[in-house]
């Protein structure tokens, strides 16, 4: 603000204060004259000294009948007494015009018109500093925690369709979900391509796809989705993109709490409750504790009708997620956050079928139980200097994943008779430690920078077993034959005869890195950002066969992942940007007895070239963004099979992805009505021929988990009925067709879903009651969303695990809170 404007504002406040004093003086004079009928003398200085010093707020819009809209008049010589001072008038004295001497009174200014709503500006920390999403020169989508709770989201699958350019194939047969960004996604058993970070704590394993963390978005500030490689700031686990969960921080000196309950009913399935709670505890002036958790019962929809086993809704699931965050601020410059998070899922049946959904499984003679989860502890310490902030993030996490999958469907004729013949067990335990130190500039001036060091140490113990078993209509025949089989020298235990027994004990993965970036504003509206990460990675594994160590393997790599971005912002309503960045991921080892199987697979690297435009129109009520990109992916990791029970990983020579993303958000002239449309068109294909175990994959073959077209449209409406606040939304999504693997064994996707949500609340009441109802998949669309398996011939003989869209689901929510 200029000094002239500052003096002008001070002068206006002085005029307002004098006018108020004079007005009070006139009122007092009238009152005393009425009592004594004698003229009074007044000391203006004494009267002003008695007024409390204050700075008036900016004037609010006033109705036409407000006293502020009436012209001011001097003290009158009329004999009628002056009116008593009106307190409401003192709040609006800044709007009283000062009358010029020897001139006609000027008309009072008109009241300010009511400001219309504007599109919300979301502040994120996805680039390791606080910035508006409109200022970051990369493609980023941000969803607020409130919006996610309004949708009834409890997992990533509930909201990921709202992000253009992202696609997911559901978890299937114990294989974790596959998430792809712009056509860059993992194949079965390969290393992940999209990182997950909670706060500043990475939760994605650098190696393997055993336990995929899927935090419950309850009580979050935001979920931030960064598209394109983020290797310069986040390292090996963010080859194609990054999802960052940002929890609400504890609040000092403030009590706050919420309690929420869901009742969910699925067509052709069952109904089940879920509960969530949050409590913020201020403990003294410098300490606060925030507790949040949820207990979800996911309804089952899968029925079993196999001889000896007839059950309904067997795939229900129990999911617990909880966290505690302690904030201590002993100094104004020092902030310490200690957080602990735990999540656990378990069920009696992996949720897949091998036939058209709606028909009970007739080849599942025994259950397929599972249990997985993780624990994570993080210490985040920050010290503010005048010129920068020093940040230390220390994290430790453990994960576990245990599955016992009945794979008897591979011998379908026997399974349909109720004969259990095969089942696969997998047990994975991991632990990881990470440490990051970084120094971030305070954001003043044309230069902005950050720099730091990072290192992580990860260990996994993995054991996979395939058992030959014999149980007929629930009768454990193999168990009774165990003594005889052991006498014959066969590897028999309580689970049956071990056909394969492989793993790693242990597998170690390390990453050491130095990273940084610098931004410079020049010519007022141009910003250049240059950064990068120099890294060293090492993977060391001790394979086991039949429970015994089998040598030791080591794979090392190092490199530099640069980042360059340039953005031009000629006005607050327009930004045009371009960026170039590089991502990378770990390589690894194969376990196989087949000589033709390569003993290891290499790291993948990805170059991204992106240009984009962000625009705001009509006083920030219309927003239109457009992004175009080209990705060059070298040595993608793909899953291959030397036999149905002997998978391994290989590298495709090269792939490319080209596409566009667009978002339109409009707050219409009808108060409360909004429209948002987002879409992505992507073509991700192999750029070289590739020889797979199922034949040649020619150049130009579509990459798996990469639909060409995705789109989402949302119509929202908010309205107040007296003190009641209501909101409603209608969301339609289109998921294009894609393939489940590089060999195009099955086609998934190609469907549309429609969802509806309505909520009503009274936030003015002390207990803040709210109620909402939602209907997902209104038209009960039935479509394939994930598939495993090889060729169509193999699928016809041994079956293929399949997952379909969830049938129509109705959700009722009640919540209460205080603050």
Short mmCIF file of C-alpha atoms in Angstrom, two decimals, residues 460-671:
data_model
loop_
_atom_site.label_atom_id
_atom_site.label_comp_id
_atom_site.label_asym_id
_atom_site.label_seq_id
_atom_site.Cartn_x
_atom_site.Cartn_y
_atom_site.Cartn_z
CA UNK A 460 10.87 -56.72 3.58
CA UNK A 461 10.52 -60.39 4.48
CA UNK A 462 8.41 -62.13 1.86
CA UNK A 463 7.19 -65.70 1.63
CA UNK A 464 4.88 -67.11 -1.06
CA UNK A 465 3.69 -70.72 -1.01
CA UNK A 466 1.47 -72.82 -3.24
CA UNK A 467 -0.10 -75.90 -1.65
CA UNK A 468 -1.60 -79.02 -3.06
CA UNK A 469 -4.51 -79.90 -0.84
CA UNK A 470 -7.37 -82.33 -0.87
CA UNK A 471 -10.59 -81.58 0.92
CA UNK A 472 -13.88 -82.95 -0.44
CA UNK A 473 -17.06 -81.16 0.58
CA UNK A 474 -15.27 -79.81 3.64
CA UNK A 475 -13.71 -83.14 4.70
CA UNK A 476 -9.88 -82.63 5.12
CA UNK A 477 -8.62 -85.78 3.37
CA UNK A 478 -5.06 -84.46 2.91
CA UNK A 479 -4.76 -83.82 6.63
CA UNK A 480 -5.54 -87.47 7.33
CA UNK A 481 -3.00 -88.56 4.72
CA UNK A 482 -0.27 -86.28 6.09
CA UNK A 483 1.62 -88.98 8.11
CA UNK A 484 1.82 -91.25 5.07
CA UNK A 485 2.95 -88.46 2.79
CA UNK A 486 5.59 -87.36 5.28
CA UNK A 487 6.86 -90.94 5.42
CA UNK A 488 7.28 -90.78 1.65
CA UNK A 489 9.48 -87.69 2.05
CA UNK A 490 7.02 -85.10 0.73
CA UNK A 491 7.05 -81.53 2.17
CA UNK A 492 3.80 -81.71 4.11
CA UNK A 493 2.47 -79.48 6.86
CA UNK A 494 -0.95 -78.54 8.20
CA UNK A 495 -1.76 -76.65 4.99
CA UNK A 496 -1.02 -79.54 2.61
CA UNK A 497 1.81 -80.53 0.31
CA UNK A 498 4.01 -77.56 -0.61
CA UNK A 499 4.32 -77.26 -4.37
CA UNK A 500 6.35 -74.03 -4.32
CA UNK A 501 7.94 -72.04 -1.51
CA UNK A 502 9.82 -68.90 -2.51
CA UNK A 503 10.56 -65.47 -1.11
CA UNK A 504 13.15 -63.06 0.21
CA UNK A 505 14.56 -63.04 3.73
CA UNK A 506 15.37 -60.22 3.70
CA UNK A 507 15.03 -57.79 0.82
CA UNK A 508 16.62 -54.39 1.41
CA UNK A 509 16.06 -51.17 -0.55
CA UNK A 510 17.89 -47.91 0.13
CA UNK A 511 17.72 -44.44 -1.35
CA UNK A 512 20.06 -41.54 -0.61
CA UNK A 513 19.44 -38.21 -2.27
CA UNK A 514 20.23 -34.50 -2.37
CA UNK A 515 17.50 -32.28 -3.81
CA UNK A 516 16.61 -28.65 -4.31
CA UNK A 517 14.98 -26.06 -6.50
CA UNK A 518 15.19 -22.31 -7.08
CA UNK A 519 12.52 -19.94 -8.46
CA UNK A 520 13.12 -16.42 -9.73
CA UNK A 521 10.52 -13.82 -10.65
CA UNK A 522 11.60 -11.52 -13.47
CA UNK A 523 9.96 -8.90 -15.65
CA UNK A 524 7.21 -8.81 -12.95
CA UNK A 525 5.05 -11.58 -14.41
CA UNK A 526 7.50 -14.36 -15.41
CA UNK A 527 8.77 -17.05 -13.04
CA UNK A 528 11.51 -19.57 -13.81
CA UNK A 529 11.95 -22.64 -11.59
CA UNK A 530 14.96 -24.96 -11.84
CA UNK A 531 15.49 -27.97 -9.60
CA UNK A 532 16.62 -31.53 -9.40
CA UNK A 533 17.48 -34.58 -7.34
CA UNK A 534 20.70 -36.54 -7.38
CA UNK A 535 20.01 -40.04 -6.06
CA UNK A 536 21.64 -43.37 -5.34
CA UNK A 537 19.53 -46.51 -4.92
CA UNK A 538 20.47 -50.02 -3.93
CA UNK A 539 18.39 -53.20 -3.77
CA UNK A 540 19.83 -56.26 -2.06
CA UNK A 541 17.92 -59.52 -1.82
CA UNK A 542 18.52 -62.93 -0.33
CA UNK A 543 16.15 -65.28 -2.20
CA UNK A 544 14.75 -68.36 -0.48
CA UNK A 545 13.65 -71.58 -2.11
CA UNK A 546 11.86 -74.19 -0.02
CA UNK A 547 12.61 -72.02 2.97
CA UNK A 548 16.39 -72.05 2.44
CA UNK A 549 18.62 -69.10 1.35
CA UNK A 550 19.73 -69.21 -2.27
CA UNK A 551 22.61 -66.76 -2.71
CA UNK A 552 22.48 -62.99 -2.60
CA UNK A 553 21.69 -60.44 -5.28
CA UNK A 554 22.46 -56.74 -5.50
CA UNK A 555 21.36 -54.05 -7.91
CA UNK A 556 22.56 -50.46 -7.78
CA UNK A 557 21.72 -47.33 -9.73
CA UNK A 558 22.26 -43.61 -9.54
CA UNK A 559 21.21 -40.63 -11.55
CA UNK A 560 19.88 -37.11 -11.66
CA UNK A 561 16.21 -36.16 -12.06
CA UNK A 562 15.93 -32.53 -13.17
CA UNK A 563 12.95 -30.22 -13.26
CA UNK A 564 12.50 -26.99 -15.21
CA UNK A 565 9.33 -24.88 -15.21
CA UNK A 566 8.47 -21.50 -16.70
CA UNK A 567 5.21 -19.68 -16.09
CA UNK A 568 3.84 -16.37 -17.33
CA UNK A 569 1.19 -14.59 -15.31
CA UNK A 570 0.18 -11.34 -17.02
CA UNK A 571 -2.83 -10.95 -14.70
CA UNK A 572 -4.51 -12.59 -11.72
CA UNK A 573 -6.93 -14.25 -14.14
CA UNK A 574 -4.42 -15.94 -16.48
CA UNK A 575 -1.38 -18.16 -16.13
CA UNK A 576 0.40 -20.06 -18.90
CA UNK A 577 3.13 -22.50 -17.93
CA UNK A 578 5.38 -25.23 -19.22
CA UNK A 579 7.53 -27.77 -17.43
CA UNK A 580 9.94 -30.62 -18.04
CA UNK A 581 10.59 -33.21 -15.34
CA UNK A 582 11.98 -36.71 -14.87
CA UNK A 583 10.93 -39.58 -12.62
CA UNK A 584 12.46 -42.93 -11.72
CA UNK A 585 11.71 -46.13 -9.80
CA UNK A 586 13.57 -49.12 -8.38
CA UNK A 587 14.43 -52.26 -10.30
CA UNK A 588 14.34 -55.72 -8.71
CA UNK A 589 14.75 -59.49 -8.87
CA UNK A 590 12.80 -62.46 -10.19
CA UNK A 591 12.37 -65.83 -8.52
CA UNK A 592 11.95 -68.68 -10.99
CA UNK A 593 13.28 -72.12 -11.75
CA UNK A 594 12.96 -71.54 -15.50
CA UNK A 595 16.28 -70.75 -17.19
CA UNK A 596 14.72 -68.36 -19.72
CA UNK A 597 13.41 -66.06 -17.00
CA UNK A 598 15.70 -63.03 -16.50
CA UNK A 599 17.14 -62.99 -12.96
CA UNK A 600 16.37 -59.27 -12.55
CA UNK A 601 14.50 -56.37 -14.08
CA UNK A 602 15.69 -52.82 -14.48
CA UNK A 603 14.61 -49.45 -13.15
CA UNK A 604 12.16 -47.42 -15.21
CA UNK A 605 12.62 -43.74 -16.03
CA UNK A 606 10.07 -41.26 -17.30
CA UNK A 607 10.44 -37.86 -18.99
CA UNK A 608 7.43 -35.56 -18.95
CA UNK A 609 6.82 -32.51 -21.16
CA UNK A 610 3.78 -30.44 -20.19
CA UNK A 611 2.21 -27.13 -21.11
CA UNK A 612 -0.90 -25.70 -19.49
CA UNK A 613 -3.19 -22.73 -19.17
CA UNK A 614 -5.20 -21.61 -16.14
CA UNK A 615 -7.86 -18.96 -16.53
CA UNK A 616 -10.45 -17.26 -14.34
CA UNK A 617 -13.38 -15.32 -15.78
CA UNK A 618 -16.37 -13.27 -14.65
CA UNK A 619 -14.87 -12.19 -11.34
CA UNK A 620 -13.71 -15.71 -10.46
CA UNK A 621 -17.05 -17.37 -11.05
CA UNK A 622 -15.89 -19.19 -14.20
CA UNK A 623 -12.69 -21.21 -14.31
CA UNK A 624 -11.25 -23.00 -17.34
CA UNK A 625 -7.99 -24.96 -17.31
CA UNK A 626 -6.33 -26.85 -20.15
CA UNK A 627 -3.22 -29.06 -20.08
CA UNK A 628 -1.38 -30.99 -22.78
CA UNK A 629 1.44 -33.47 -22.14
CA UNK A 630 3.85 -35.92 -23.71
CA UNK A 631 5.50 -38.71 -21.70
CA UNK A 632 8.50 -40.80 -22.74
CA UNK A 633 8.62 -43.92 -20.55
CA UNK A 634 11.75 -46.06 -20.83
CA UNK A 635 11.84 -49.70 -19.72
CA UNK A 636 8.33 -50.02 -18.23
CA UNK A 637 7.99 -53.02 -15.91
CA UNK A 638 5.41 -55.62 -16.96
CA UNK A 639 4.27 -58.94 -15.51
CA UNK A 640 4.92 -62.14 -17.46
CA UNK A 641 4.19 -65.83 -16.82
CA UNK A 642 6.47 -68.73 -17.67
CA UNK A 643 3.59 -70.86 -16.37
CA UNK A 644 0.26 -70.09 -14.64
CA UNK A 645 1.99 -70.47 -11.27
CA UNK A 646 5.38 -68.93 -12.10
CA UNK A 647 5.09 -65.17 -12.77
CA UNK A 648 8.04 -62.85 -13.28
CA UNK A 649 8.73 -59.24 -14.28
CA UNK A 650 10.31 -57.99 -17.49
CA UNK A 651 10.92 -54.60 -19.12
CA UNK A 652 9.15 -53.37 -22.23
CA UNK A 653 11.69 -51.41 -24.26
CA UNK A 654 9.78 -48.12 -24.33
CA UNK A 655 6.31 -46.57 -24.18
CA UNK A 656 4.89 -43.13 -24.82
CA UNK A 657 1.79 -41.30 -23.68
CA UNK A 658 0.23 -38.19 -25.15
CA UNK A 659 -2.96 -36.48 -24.04
CA UNK A 660 -4.91 -33.51 -22.78
CA UNK A 661 -6.82 -32.70 -19.61
CA UNK A 662 -9.39 -29.99 -19.11
CA UNK A 663 -11.53 -28.66 -16.28
CA UNK A 664 -14.44 -26.21 -16.36
CA UNK A 665 -15.95 -24.85 -13.14
CA UNK A 666 -18.83 -22.37 -13.23
CA UNK A 667 -20.76 -20.67 -10.44
CA UNK A 668 -23.91 -19.78 -12.34
CA UNK A 669 -25.90 -16.54 -11.90
CA UNK A 670 -28.50 -18.59 -10.04
CA UNK A 671 -27.30 -18.26 -6.46
#
